[in-house]
Structures are given as C-alpha cells and as structure tokens.
C-alpha cells in the first residue's frame, strides 16, 4: 500500500517510510491510497469473534500488503493484551471502556502497535542507527507512548509536555521510567510542544544528523490501529442485540481516535453517525456549524487530553470527504462542554447510574444524553480510567475513586525530567547535544 500526503506535495511513501518519517516532507499527514471494504460476511458474524480475531482482520486490510502475515498476527496479539468491555450506563447509552491497558487510557493500543511495527521495520533494515521518537503530549499520549516503547531496542523516545498542565499521575507515568525514555517539560502549552515537534521534523540539519519520527496520532501506525476499537464496539453491541442505528460518540482532542472510526465506517462498519465531544476547545464544533476552520490557541480544561486548539487530524477528515463540509456535517455532529458542565455530568452520572466517568468520557456521555434519538443505540468511548484524574473526579462525585494497582506502581517511582522554554533552538541543541 502506498501513502500520500494530505498536502499532495510530496512523493508517495511506502508504509515503512510513512511510519519512519511520521509527517510527510510537505508537512501533510499520510493517508493510505485505498481503504478496503470488508466483506458483508465479516460483519454478519463479527459478534462471534474475539477482539484479537477482529483486529487481525482489520490490521490485514491496512497493513497486510506490507507486513508478513505471521509477524502482523504477532504484533496484533502482542498489542491487545487486555479487554475493551461494553458496559450499560443508562437507557440506550453504553460505555466502551478503552482503559484496561498498561497506562489506563485508550492510546495504549496505538502506541504499542506502533512500537512493534517500527521495531519490525528497523530489524528488516538491519542497520543500527537509533530511531528517535518525538512525542508532544497533553497528558495521556506521553504515558502510552513511553510505556509502549519502553525497552524497545534501537529506539529512543523524547516526551514533550506542558509544565504544570498534566496531572500528577500522568506525569509519573512518563517521567519515572528512565531507560530509553527522556521526559522534557516545556514552559508553555501543548500547542507549543506540538509546534516544537513539527519544527524538528522539517529542520534539515537535525534530520541529516538523526533519524526522527513522531508517535503522535499524525503517525499512521499510531492512529489506524485505533480502528480496532470501533469494530469491537459494533461486535460487542451486536452480541447484546443493541447494534441497530448505532451512534458512536468520541471524546476528541487531536481527532485521531474519531478519524480511525471514520476509516472503520469507510470499510463498511455499520455505524449510523458519529458525535465528536469536545471540551471548551471547540474549533471542530465551530467548523461543523460554520464551514470555516479557525484554529486558535488551546485553553486548559479538566479534560486536558482534549486541550487542543488546532487538531492535527482535521486534515485527514477533510481529505476523507474531499473537503465536503455538507458530507462531514451530515455524518458527524459536535458537542462542547465547559468545565462546570463536565463536573456536573460526572456527579449526576455517578448519582443516577452508579457509573464513574472520567472528565473526557463525561463529555461523551453528556453528548449522547442530549443528542441520541429513542430509536438509536449510543456508545461513547470511555477513553481513560477515572483514577487518572482522581482529584477532579473525587471532588465531582463526592467520594473516592479507587486507584488500580498498575497506576499506584507508577506513583512510587522518582520523577526525572529536563526543563526547557518554547524556543526551537534550545530543543534542537538538546537533541543534537
Ligand atoms: C488523547 C485522549 C483523547 C483525545 O483523543 P484524540 O485522538 O486526540 O482525539 C480523549 N480522551 C483521553 C483520555 C485521551 O487521552
């Protein structure tokens, strides 16, 4: 499979090139040339299949031409070491819990898959230049990527995060690992971190000196595997006869997750429509309303993994529908909530349904509560374990959410990080030094 750039101004790339480079040379995002439709038969029997079996079929459609089948199976089964259960929350609303992986957030799947795929390509090349993975994080990406890549030979990971804007638990998850993981605290916003990473990829001198790639959802190996979730969601809903008129609601920041869902839809997955749930950073909702995309600086909210003012994957969504605003707004609706609405939703959902939401999932649940029709079934992606945002959640629900063992382990480690300002020259000399 060849990959083209959303800016249509750089040569077609192989999967290997797209994964190793991350961003195309014209700063566009890579897109696969074809999106294969899966056969009717697959969807008819999908509810009888396991998450791993479903994911193996989907991975084959994406990567089957470029990765030896046995290896691809191994990568998929190594990635999916945990379950993504569907839980009934209230009425016709269900939660798909994507937080049972190593760092308790949905990015674990994409991160681990990318680490394994990159390792496969590095081994194939047989040269021993170290690959440097740069990742900007507003919280959860850093921990998922750091843990997905921890100890993977031949790869060094640099995590850039905004100082004071990630939770204590999140920070512990990527600053305590050591080994091939370096954490860099930037005195700025998430958008500043993302801009530094993007500048690094287009800096000629830096790229001639070291091999750089991105593990943000701009990387095809990170975001495409998230499509597995949507197929599994449909399968598990079909298993309980709740898959008719299925509406999927996705708490969104950089829009990688929902874009993977749109790919699943193009592959024939019977999802009726999507809802993108935002916090106060609502540039996508504004686009749906006005047809104009007006990125702006992000603002800090209690759902910090969605504090994104210029979502990278917007370019992919436009590309999928040839820039047709009518089509995009016909398939996706938007909803945006303030911090106080998010807090109230966590409190109400806990009191009324006994279900503890994290601040991101709360946006998803609320959007479905407000926008789902009676003849539809709704599923929202619960993107993080509520304990990752313990202080916010505890205050909202008025009781203590338990900390899973895995999370408690991270809290015991010693934090190690390098501090930096937002200038590219400091970052560049650090990398080259
Ligand atoms: C990353 C993240 C999101 C947003 O996902 P995108 O793919 O960036 O849209 C939502 N919730 C949580 C908990 C996250 O970590």
Tab-separated table of C-alpha atoms and ligand atoms in Angstrom:
chain	number	residue	atom	x	y	z
A	1	UNK	CA	0.000	0.000	0.000
A	2	UNK	CA	1.227	3.478	-0.835
A	3	UNK	CA	0.604	6.519	1.330
A	4	UNK	CA	0.039	10.030	0.012
A	5	UNK	CA	0.297	13.327	1.843
A	6	UNK	CA	-2.834	15.358	2.621
A	7	UNK	CA	-0.944	18.330	1.143
A	8	UNK	CA	-0.397	16.415	-2.141
A	9	UNK	CA	3.027	17.935	-2.457
A	10	UNK	CA	5.411	15.114	-1.609
A	11	UNK	CA	6.112	11.721	-3.193
A	12	UNK	CA	4.060	8.627	-2.355
A	13	UNK	CA	5.533	6.692	0.555
A	14	UNK	CA	5.645	3.034	1.478
A	15	UNK	CA	4.219	2.027	4.862
A	16	UNK	CA	7.764	1.768	6.161
A	17	UNK	CA	8.569	5.301	5.034
A	18	UNK	CA	5.308	6.694	6.386
A	19	UNK	CA	5.901	5.102	9.794
A	20	UNK	CA	9.562	6.049	9.997
A	21	UNK	CA	9.007	9.651	8.831
A	22	UNK	CA	5.721	10.327	10.630
A	23	UNK	CA	4.953	13.558	8.806
A	24	UNK	CA	5.342	13.961	5.034
A	25	UNK	CA	8.011	16.389	3.813
A	26	UNK	CA	5.357	18.942	2.799
A	27	UNK	CA	4.089	18.793	6.415
A	28	UNK	CA	0.981	16.926	5.325
A	29	UNK	CA	-0.336	13.792	7.008
A	30	UNK	CA	-0.037	10.419	5.353
A	31	UNK	CA	-3.171	8.686	4.080
A	32	UNK	CA	-3.411	5.164	2.627
A	33	UNK	CA	-4.203	5.183	-1.106
A	34	UNK	CA	-7.000	2.658	-0.667
A	35	UNK	CA	-9.368	1.922	2.146
A	36	UNK	CA	-10.523	-1.660	1.681
A	37	UNK	CA	-14.155	-2.520	2.307
A	38	UNK	CA	-14.516	-5.667	4.365
A	39	UNK	CA	-16.968	-8.329	3.130
A	40	UNK	CA	-20.605	-8.481	4.317
A	41	UNK	CA	-19.900	-11.936	5.747
A	42	UNK	CA	-17.360	-10.465	8.164
A	43	UNK	CA	-19.920	-8.069	9.628
A	44	UNK	CA	-22.650	-10.726	9.790
A	45	UNK	CA	-20.577	-12.956	12.034
A	46	UNK	CA	-18.443	-10.340	13.800
A	47	UNK	CA	-20.260	-10.796	17.149
A	48	UNK	CA	-18.997	-14.368	17.344
A	49	UNK	CA	-15.370	-13.244	17.090
A	50	UNK	CA	-12.893	-12.147	19.734
A	51	UNK	CA	-11.316	-8.676	19.865
A	52	UNK	CA	-7.986	-10.151	18.711
A	53	UNK	CA	-9.538	-12.026	15.770
A	54	UNK	CA	-11.433	-8.933	14.665
A	55	UNK	CA	-8.318	-6.769	14.985
A	56	UNK	CA	-6.251	-9.271	12.982
A	57	UNK	CA	-8.691	-8.991	10.056
A	58	UNK	CA	-8.731	-5.191	10.242
A	59	UNK	CA	-4.934	-4.988	10.540
A	60	UNK	CA	-4.686	-7.233	7.479
A	61	UNK	CA	-6.789	-4.768	5.480
A	62	UNK	CA	-4.482	-1.902	6.456
A	63	UNK	CA	-1.055	-3.493	6.630
A	64	UNK	CA	-1.376	-6.945	5.023
A	65	UNK	CA	0.472	-5.967	1.845
A	66	UNK	CA	3.462	-4.660	3.777
A	67	UNK	CA	3.960	-6.932	6.766
A	68	UNK	CA	4.433	-10.711	6.688
A	69	UNK	CA	1.138	-12.304	7.923
A	70	UNK	CA	2.725	-14.193	10.845
A	71	UNK	CA	4.510	-11.061	12.024
A	72	UNK	CA	1.340	-8.990	11.748
A	73	UNK	CA	-0.556	-11.552	13.847
A	74	UNK	CA	2.198	-11.408	16.437
A	75	UNK	CA	2.153	-7.600	16.509
A	76	UNK	CA	-1.641	-7.579	16.936
A	77	UNK	CA	-1.715	-10.164	19.697
A	78	UNK	CA	1.196	-8.527	21.488
A	79	UNK	CA	-0.712	-5.222	21.337
A	80	UNK	CA	-4.073	-6.480	22.575
A	81	UNK	CA	-3.224	-7.928	25.958
A	82	UNK	CA	-6.400	-6.533	27.517
A	83	UNK	CA	-10.124	-6.346	27.008
A	84	UNK	CA	-12.366	-3.446	25.913
A	85	UNK	CA	-15.714	-4.279	27.512
A	86	UNK	CA	-19.044	-2.608	26.804
A	87	UNK	CA	-20.944	-1.528	29.932
A	88	UNK	CA	-24.564	-0.426	30.087
A	89	UNK	CA	-24.809	3.025	31.666
A	90	UNK	CA	-28.399	4.231	31.262
A	91	UNK	CA	-31.339	3.820	28.830
A	92	UNK	CA	-29.928	3.252	25.356
A	93	UNK	CA	-26.454	4.520	26.319
A	94	UNK	CA	-23.415	2.286	26.676
A	95	UNK	CA	-19.772	2.869	27.515
A	96	UNK	CA	-16.927	1.196	25.647
A	97	UNK	CA	-14.152	1.086	28.215
A	98	UNK	CA	-10.828	1.601	26.489
A	99	UNK	CA	-8.852	1.987	29.683
A	100	UNK	CA	-7.839	-1.513	30.626
A	101	UNK	CA	-4.381	-1.290	29.030
A	102	UNK	CA	-0.994	-0.665	30.697
A	103	UNK	CA	-1.430	3.107	31.243
A	104	UNK	CA	-5.215	3.009	31.599
A	105	UNK	CA	-6.011	5.151	28.556
A	106	UNK	CA	-7.040	4.282	25.024
A	107	UNK	CA	-3.753	5.352	23.455
A	108	UNK	CA	-2.063	2.178	24.705
A	109	UNK	CA	-3.181	0.233	21.641
A	110	UNK	CA	-1.855	2.663	19.044
A	111	UNK	CA	1.363	3.228	20.963
A	112	UNK	CA	2.195	-0.434	21.441
A	113	UNK	CA	1.233	-1.296	17.881
A	114	UNK	CA	3.473	1.441	16.529
A	115	UNK	CA	6.400	0.400	18.734
A	116	UNK	CA	6.181	-3.167	17.443
A	117	UNK	CA	5.732	-2.160	13.812
A	118	UNK	CA	8.644	0.275	13.954
A	119	UNK	CA	10.790	-2.408	15.540
A	120	UNK	CA	9.818	-4.793	12.733
A	121	UNK	CA	10.965	-2.303	10.103
A	122	UNK	CA	14.197	-1.472	11.957
A	123	UNK	CA	15.076	-5.159	12.184
A	124	UNK	CA	14.292	-5.601	8.494
A	125	UNK	CA	16.659	-2.750	7.608
A	126	UNK	CA	19.415	-4.354	9.610
A	127	UNK	CA	21.245	-1.056	10.177
A	128	UNK	CA	21.852	0.103	13.698
A	129	UNK	CA	21.119	3.847	13.547
A	130	UNK	CA	18.994	4.639	16.532
A	131	UNK	CA	15.489	5.929	15.715
A	132	UNK	CA	14.333	8.864	17.812
A	133	UNK	CA	10.645	9.128	18.536
A	134	UNK	CA	9.408	12.626	19.391
A	135	UNK	CA	6.063	12.942	21.054
A	136	UNK	CA	4.166	16.002	22.256
A	137	UNK	CA	1.614	15.256	24.936
A	138	UNK	CA	-1.155	16.987	26.817
A	139	UNK	CA	-1.066	14.044	29.222
A	140	UNK	CA	-2.067	10.618	28.003
A	141	UNK	CA	-0.089	10.281	24.789
A	142	UNK	CA	3.190	10.627	26.643
A	143	UNK	CA	2.436	7.850	29.078
A	144	UNK	CA	1.063	5.481	26.444
A	145	UNK	CA	3.969	6.054	24.069
A	146	UNK	CA	6.617	5.897	26.795
A	147	UNK	CA	5.222	2.616	28.097
A	148	UNK	CA	4.586	1.172	24.633
A	149	UNK	CA	8.206	1.859	23.618
A	150	UNK	CA	9.897	1.166	26.951
A	151	UNK	CA	12.871	-1.120	26.469
A	152	UNK	CA	12.326	-1.490	22.699
A	153	UNK	CA	15.840	-1.786	21.293
A	154	UNK	CA	17.099	0.748	18.768
A	155	UNK	CA	14.502	3.378	19.666
A	156	UNK	CA	14.821	6.413	21.953
A	157	UNK	CA	11.711	8.346	22.982
A	158	UNK	CA	11.529	12.070	23.838
A	159	UNK	CA	8.287	13.113	25.544
A	160	UNK	CA	7.487	16.867	25.476
A	161	UNK	CA	4.789	18.064	27.846
A	162	UNK	CA	3.484	21.443	29.059
A	163	UNK	CA	4.760	22.329	32.529
A	164	UNK	CA	2.104	22.203	35.230
A	165	UNK	CA	-0.652	21.214	32.808
A	166	UNK	CA	-0.682	17.431	33.174
A	167	UNK	CA	-1.942	15.567	36.220
A	168	UNK	CA	0.480	14.227	38.808
A	169	UNK	CA	-0.337	10.641	37.886
A	170	UNK	CA	0.117	11.319	34.164
A	171	UNK	CA	3.483	12.956	34.784
A	172	UNK	CA	4.613	9.968	36.851
A	173	UNK	CA	3.747	7.643	34.011
A	174	UNK	CA	6.376	9.057	31.664
A	175	UNK	CA	8.974	10.686	33.936
A	176	UNK	CA	9.732	7.683	36.139
A	177	UNK	CA	10.643	5.115	33.504
A	178	UNK	CA	14.236	6.015	32.587
A	179	UNK	CA	15.976	3.632	30.144
A	180	UNK	CA	15.181	4.738	26.570
A	181	UNK	CA	12.644	7.374	27.674
A	182	UNK	CA	13.530	11.085	28.155
A	183	UNK	CA	10.906	13.495	29.514
A	184	UNK	CA	11.113	17.209	28.623
A	185	UNK	CA	8.992	19.761	30.450
A	186	UNK	CA	8.209	22.803	28.282
A	187	UNK	CA	7.308	26.141	29.851
A	188	UNK	CA	4.306	26.633	27.552
A	189	UNK	CA	1.138	24.967	26.254
A	190	UNK	CA	0.506	21.675	24.490
A	191	UNK	CA	0.366	23.555	21.196
A	192	UNK	CA	3.899	24.851	21.871
A	193	UNK	CA	5.069	21.262	22.412
A	194	UNK	CA	3.384	20.136	19.214
A	195	UNK	CA	4.921	23.038	17.271
A	196	UNK	CA	8.421	22.107	18.535
A	197	UNK	CA	7.968	18.531	17.385
A	198	UNK	CA	6.670	19.624	13.988
A	199	UNK	CA	9.589	22.040	13.545
A	200	UNK	CA	12.048	19.280	14.386
A	201	UNK	CA	10.691	17.142	11.554
A	202	UNK	CA	11.193	19.862	8.984
A	203	UNK	CA	14.619	21.014	10.178
A	204	UNK	CA	17.140	19.905	7.538
A	205	UNK	CA	20.224	19.907	9.752
A	206	UNK	CA	18.559	17.931	12.517
A	207	UNK	CA	17.214	15.358	10.090
A	208	UNK	CA	20.591	14.868	8.471
A	209	UNK	CA	22.100	14.168	11.885
A	210	UNK	CA	19.489	11.881	13.392
A	211	UNK	CA	16.551	9.686	12.423
A	212	UNK	CA	13.405	11.277	13.767
A	213	UNK	CA	9.837	10.103	13.845
A	214	UNK	CA	6.613	11.012	15.571
A	215	UNK	CA	4.394	8.909	17.755
A	216	UNK	CA	1.584	11.431	17.853
A	217	UNK	CA	-1.613	10.478	16.080
A	218	UNK	CA	-0.111	12.054	12.964
A	219	UNK	CA	1.713	8.716	12.591
A	220	UNK	CA	-0.335	6.194	10.617
A	221	UNK	CA	0.914	3.334	12.783
A	222	UNK	CA	-0.444	5.070	15.870
A	223	UNK	CA	-3.853	6.171	14.729
A	224	UNK	CA	-5.001	3.473	12.282
A	225	UNK	CA	-4.961	0.615	14.849
A	226	UNK	CA	-7.492	2.602	16.859
A	227	UNK	CA	-9.999	1.448	14.222
A	228	UNK	CA	-9.924	-1.928	16.032
A	229	UNK	CA	-11.960	-0.354	18.821
A	230	UNK	CA	-14.866	0.563	16.577
A	231	UNK	CA	-15.152	-2.898	15.062
A	232	UNK	CA	-15.027	-4.381	18.544
A	233	UNK	CA	-17.647	-1.886	19.773
A	234	UNK	CA	-20.000	-2.932	16.996
A	235	UNK	CA	-19.337	-6.626	17.662
A	236	UNK	CA	-19.983	-6.374	21.393
A	237	UNK	CA	-23.140	-4.306	20.805
A	238	UNK	CA	-24.370	-6.840	18.231
A	239	UNK	CA	-23.712	-9.582	20.765
A	240	UNK	CA	-26.289	-7.979	23.060
A	241	UNK	CA	-28.626	-7.090	20.142
A	242	UNK	CA	-28.007	-3.360	20.563
A	243	UNK	CA	-26.161	-2.601	17.326
A	244	UNK	CA	-29.087	-1.190	15.305
A	245	UNK	CA	-28.862	2.515	14.431
A	246	UNK	CA	-25.579	2.687	16.250
A	247	UNK	CA	-24.292	6.152	17.147
A	248	UNK	CA	-20.694	6.383	18.325
A	249	UNK	CA	-19.632	9.339	20.423
A	250	UNK	CA	-15.915	10.097	20.688
A	251	UNK	CA	-14.330	12.492	23.190
A	252	UNK	CA	-11.938	14.285	20.845
A	253	UNK	CA	-8.799	16.402	21.046
A	254	UNK	CA	-6.407	15.839	18.157
A	255	UNK	CA	-9.158	13.837	16.391
A	256	UNK	CA	-7.008	10.753	15.780
A	257	UNK	CA	-9.404	8.424	17.527
A	258	UNK	CA	-12.527	9.589	15.690
A	259	UNK	CA	-10.634	9.594	12.382
A	260	UNK	CA	-9.875	5.909	12.936
A	261	UNK	CA	-13.625	5.450	13.451
A	262	UNK	CA	-14.304	7.209	10.150
A	263	UNK	CA	-11.905	4.781	8.461
A	264	UNK	CA	-13.849	1.888	10.006
A	265	UNK	CA	-17.048	3.440	8.632
A	266	UNK	CA	-15.490	3.651	5.140
A	267	UNK	CA	-14.544	-0.014	5.459
A	268	UNK	CA	-18.227	-0.819	5.767
A	269	UNK	CA	-18.763	-0.872	9.526
A	270	UNK	CA	-22.473	-0.139	10.102
A	271	UNK	CA	-22.244	2.975	12.243
A	272	UNK	CA	-25.164	5.333	11.581
A	273	UNK	CA	-23.460	8.523	12.678
A	274	UNK	CA	-20.755	9.950	14.917
A	275	UNK	CA	-20.660	12.609	17.590
A	276	UNK	CA	-17.412	14.423	18.387
A	277	UNK	CA	-17.488	15.555	22.015
A	278	UNK	CA	-15.225	18.468	22.922
A	279	UNK	CA	-14.374	20.457	25.991
A	280	UNK	CA	-14.140	24.255	25.699
A	281	UNK	CA	-11.616	23.769	22.873
A	282	UNK	CA	-14.305	23.519	20.236
A	283	UNK	CA	-12.783	24.551	16.889
A	284	UNK	CA	-14.176	21.417	15.249
A	285	UNK	CA	-17.716	22.100	16.506
A	286	UNK	CA	-17.386	25.611	15.123
A	287	UNK	CA	-16.286	24.183	11.787
A	288	UNK	CA	-19.353	21.930	11.685
A	289	UNK	CA	-21.586	24.940	12.316
A	290	UNK	CA	-19.951	27.479	10.018
A	291	UNK	CA	-17.922	25.535	7.468
A	292	UNK	CA	-14.896	27.577	8.497
A	293	UNK	CA	-11.907	26.083	10.262
A	294	UNK	CA	-10.406	28.627	12.613
A	295	UNK	CA	-7.662	27.142	14.803
A	296	UNK	CA	-6.855	29.066	17.940
A	297	UNK	CA	-4.605	28.620	20.985
A	298	UNK	CA	-5.803	25.871	23.305
A	299	UNK	CA	-7.147	26.630	26.748
A	300	UNK	CA	-6.670	24.484	29.809
A	301	UNK	CA	-9.640	22.390	30.984
A	302	UNK	CA	-10.339	19.499	33.363
A	303	UNK	CA	-10.361	17.170	30.343
A	304	UNK	CA	-6.765	18.056	29.492
A	305	UNK	CA	-6.111	15.325	26.930
A	306	UNK	CA	-8.542	17.227	24.709
A	307	UNK	CA	-6.967	20.661	25.165
A	308	UNK	CA	-6.088	21.070	21.517
A	309	UNK	CA	-6.610	24.266	19.556
A	310	UNK	CA	-5.547	23.028	16.137
A	311	UNK	CA	-6.319	19.305	15.852
A	312	UNK	CA	-3.796	17.642	13.509
A	313	UNK	CA	-6.174	15.054	12.171
A	314	UNK	CA	-8.611	17.626	10.876
A	315	UNK	CA	-6.572	17.443	7.659
A	316	UNK	CA	-7.341	13.719	7.417
A	317	UNK	CA	-11.061	14.225	7.982
A	318	UNK	CA	-11.174	16.846	5.220
A	319	UNK	CA	-9.237	14.532	2.939
A	320	UNK	CA	-11.552	11.562	3.605
A	321	UNK	CA	-14.539	13.545	2.352
A	322	UNK	CA	-12.758	15.675	-0.263
A	323	UNK	CA	-13.322	18.797	1.815
A	324	UNK	CA	-17.119	18.467	1.511
A	325	UNK	CA	-18.482	20.264	4.572
A	326	UNK	CA	-22.021	19.003	3.919
A	327	UNK	CA	-20.894	15.381	3.967
A	328	UNK	CA	-18.791	15.844	7.084
A	329	UNK	CA	-21.519	17.686	8.978
A	330	UNK	CA	-24.041	15.065	7.798
A	331	UNK	CA	-22.071	12.221	9.346
A	332	UNK	CA	-20.590	13.920	12.422
A	333	UNK	CA	-22.290	16.169	14.962
A	334	UNK	CA	-20.413	18.199	17.519
A	335	UNK	CA	-20.931	18.996	21.180
A	336	UNK	CA	-18.786	21.069	23.541
A	337	UNK	CA	-18.882	21.385	27.302
A	338	UNK	CA	-17.464	23.753	29.877
A	339	UNK	CA	-15.603	22.521	32.937
A	340	UNK	CA	-18.606	23.083	35.156
A	341	UNK	CA	-20.824	21.063	32.799
A	342	UNK	CA	-18.227	18.289	32.798
A	343	UNK	CA	-18.119	18.250	36.611
A	344	UNK	CA	-21.900	18.234	36.889
A	345	UNK	CA	-22.142	15.380	34.390
A	346	UNK	CA	-19.674	13.282	36.428
A	347	UNK	CA	-21.696	13.969	39.592
A	348	UNK	CA	-25.085	13.217	38.015
A	349	UNK	CA	-23.996	10.081	36.199
A	350	UNK	CA	-22.492	8.711	39.400
A	351	UNK	CA	-25.577	9.568	41.476
A	352	UNK	CA	-28.127	8.336	38.948
A	353	UNK	CA	-26.389	5.372	37.324
A	354	UNK	CA	-23.633	4.418	39.731
A	355	UNK	CA	-21.146	4.795	36.867
A	356	UNK	CA	-17.936	6.772	37.400
A	357	UNK	CA	-16.896	8.792	34.356
A	358	UNK	CA	-13.537	10.414	33.782
A	359	UNK	CA	-13.703	14.061	32.562
A	360	UNK	CA	-13.236	13.026	28.901
A	361	UNK	CA	-15.805	10.254	28.972
A	362	UNK	CA	-18.131	12.703	30.723
A	363	UNK	CA	-18.194	14.848	27.560
A	364	UNK	CA	-19.053	11.732	25.573
A	365	UNK	CA	-21.805	10.579	27.923
A	366	UNK	CA	-23.350	14.012	28.088
A	367	UNK	CA	-23.369	14.459	24.319
A	368	UNK	CA	-25.206	11.147	23.912
A	369	UNK	CA	-27.670	12.006	26.683
A	370	UNK	CA	-28.534	15.211	24.861
A	371	UNK	CA	-28.391	14.108	21.246
A	372	UNK	CA	-29.415	10.447	20.985
A	373	UNK	CA	-32.827	9.619	19.484
A	374	UNK	CA	-35.065	6.969	21.053
A	375	UNK	CA	-34.692	4.569	18.131
A	376	UNK	CA	-30.893	4.732	18.272
A	377	UNK	CA	-28.320	2.920	20.372
A	378	UNK	CA	-25.452	5.031	21.596
A	379	UNK	CA	-21.986	4.091	22.681
A	380	UNK	CA	-19.401	6.538	23.960
A	381	UNK	CA	-15.723	5.754	24.188
A	382	UNK	CA	-14.619	5.962	27.818
A	383	UNK	CA	-11.075	6.985	26.958
A	384	UNK	CA	-9.361	6.956	30.370
A	385	UNK	CA	-9.765	5.342	33.769
A	386	UNK	CA	-11.317	7.890	36.172
A	387	UNK	CA	-8.441	7.339	38.632
A	388	UNK	CA	-6.094	9.051	36.155
A	389	UNK	CA	-7.942	12.261	37.052
A	390	UNK	CA	-8.501	11.354	40.661
A	391	UNK	CA	-8.652	14.778	42.309
A	392	UNK	CA	-11.129	16.168	39.732
A	393	UNK	CA	-13.266	13.038	39.829
A	394	UNK	CA	-13.267	12.694	43.641
A	395	UNK	CA	-14.375	16.296	44.059
A	396	UNK	CA	-17.117	15.932	41.454
A	397	UNK	CA	-18.637	12.700	42.763
A	398	UNK	CA	-18.047	13.409	46.444
A	399	UNK	CA	-16.331	10.084	47.117
A	400	UNK	CA	-13.044	8.391	46.356
A	401	UNK	CA	-12.357	6.532	43.149
A	402	UNK	CA	-10.062	3.570	43.813
A	403	UNK	CA	-6.567	3.567	42.299
A	404	UNK	CA	-5.820	0.419	40.302
A	405	UNK	CA	-2.618	-1.414	41.278
A	406	UNK	CA	-0.932	-0.607	37.963
A	407	UNK	CA	-1.372	3.112	38.487
A	408	UNK	CA	-0.167	3.010	42.088
A	409	UNK	CA	3.093	1.408	40.890
A	410	UNK	CA	3.952	4.456	38.743
A	411	UNK	CA	3.435	6.787	41.701
A	412	UNK	CA	6.244	5.087	43.607
A	413	UNK	CA	8.947	5.951	41.034
A	414	UNK	CA	11.207	9.023	41.079
A	415	UNK	CA	10.330	11.727	38.514
A	416	UNK	CA	13.168	12.732	36.172
A	417	UNK	CA	12.838	15.473	33.574
A	418	UNK	CA	14.650	18.237	31.688
A	419	UNK	CA	13.081	21.724	31.706
A	420	UNK	CA	13.067	23.957	28.633
A	421	UNK	CA	11.490	27.123	27.197
A	422	UNK	CA	9.466	27.124	23.973
A	423	UNK	CA	12.262	28.145	21.609
A	424	UNK	CA	13.153	25.687	18.889
A	425	UNK	CA	16.874	26.447	19.171
A	426	UNK	CA	17.016	25.166	22.783
A	427	UNK	CA	15.191	21.997	21.829
A	428	UNK	CA	17.360	21.428	18.782
A	429	UNK	CA	20.640	21.837	20.609
A	430	UNK	CA	19.412	19.496	23.338
A	431	UNK	CA	18.634	16.807	20.774
A	432	UNK	CA	21.937	17.246	18.984
A	433	UNK	CA	23.957	17.533	22.158
B	1	LIG	C1	-5.961	11.520	23.744
B	1	LIG	C2	-7.197	11.489	24.515
B	1	LIG	C3	-8.410	11.952	23.982
B	1	LIG	C4	-8.491	12.588	22.609
B	1	LIG	O1	-8.167	11.691	21.571
B	1	LIG	P1	-7.763	12.256	20.143
B	1	LIG	O2	-7.413	11.068	19.330
B	1	LIG	O3	-6.600	13.172	20.343
B	1	LIG	O4	-8.945	12.994	19.628
B	1	LIG	C5	-9.548	11.844	24.740
B	1	LIG	N1	-9.505	11.322	25.988
B	1	LIG	C6	-8.365	10.875	26.534
B	1	LIG	C7	-8.395	10.336	27.921
B	1	LIG	C8	-7.179	10.934	25.821
B	1	LIG	O5	-6.057	10.505	26.369
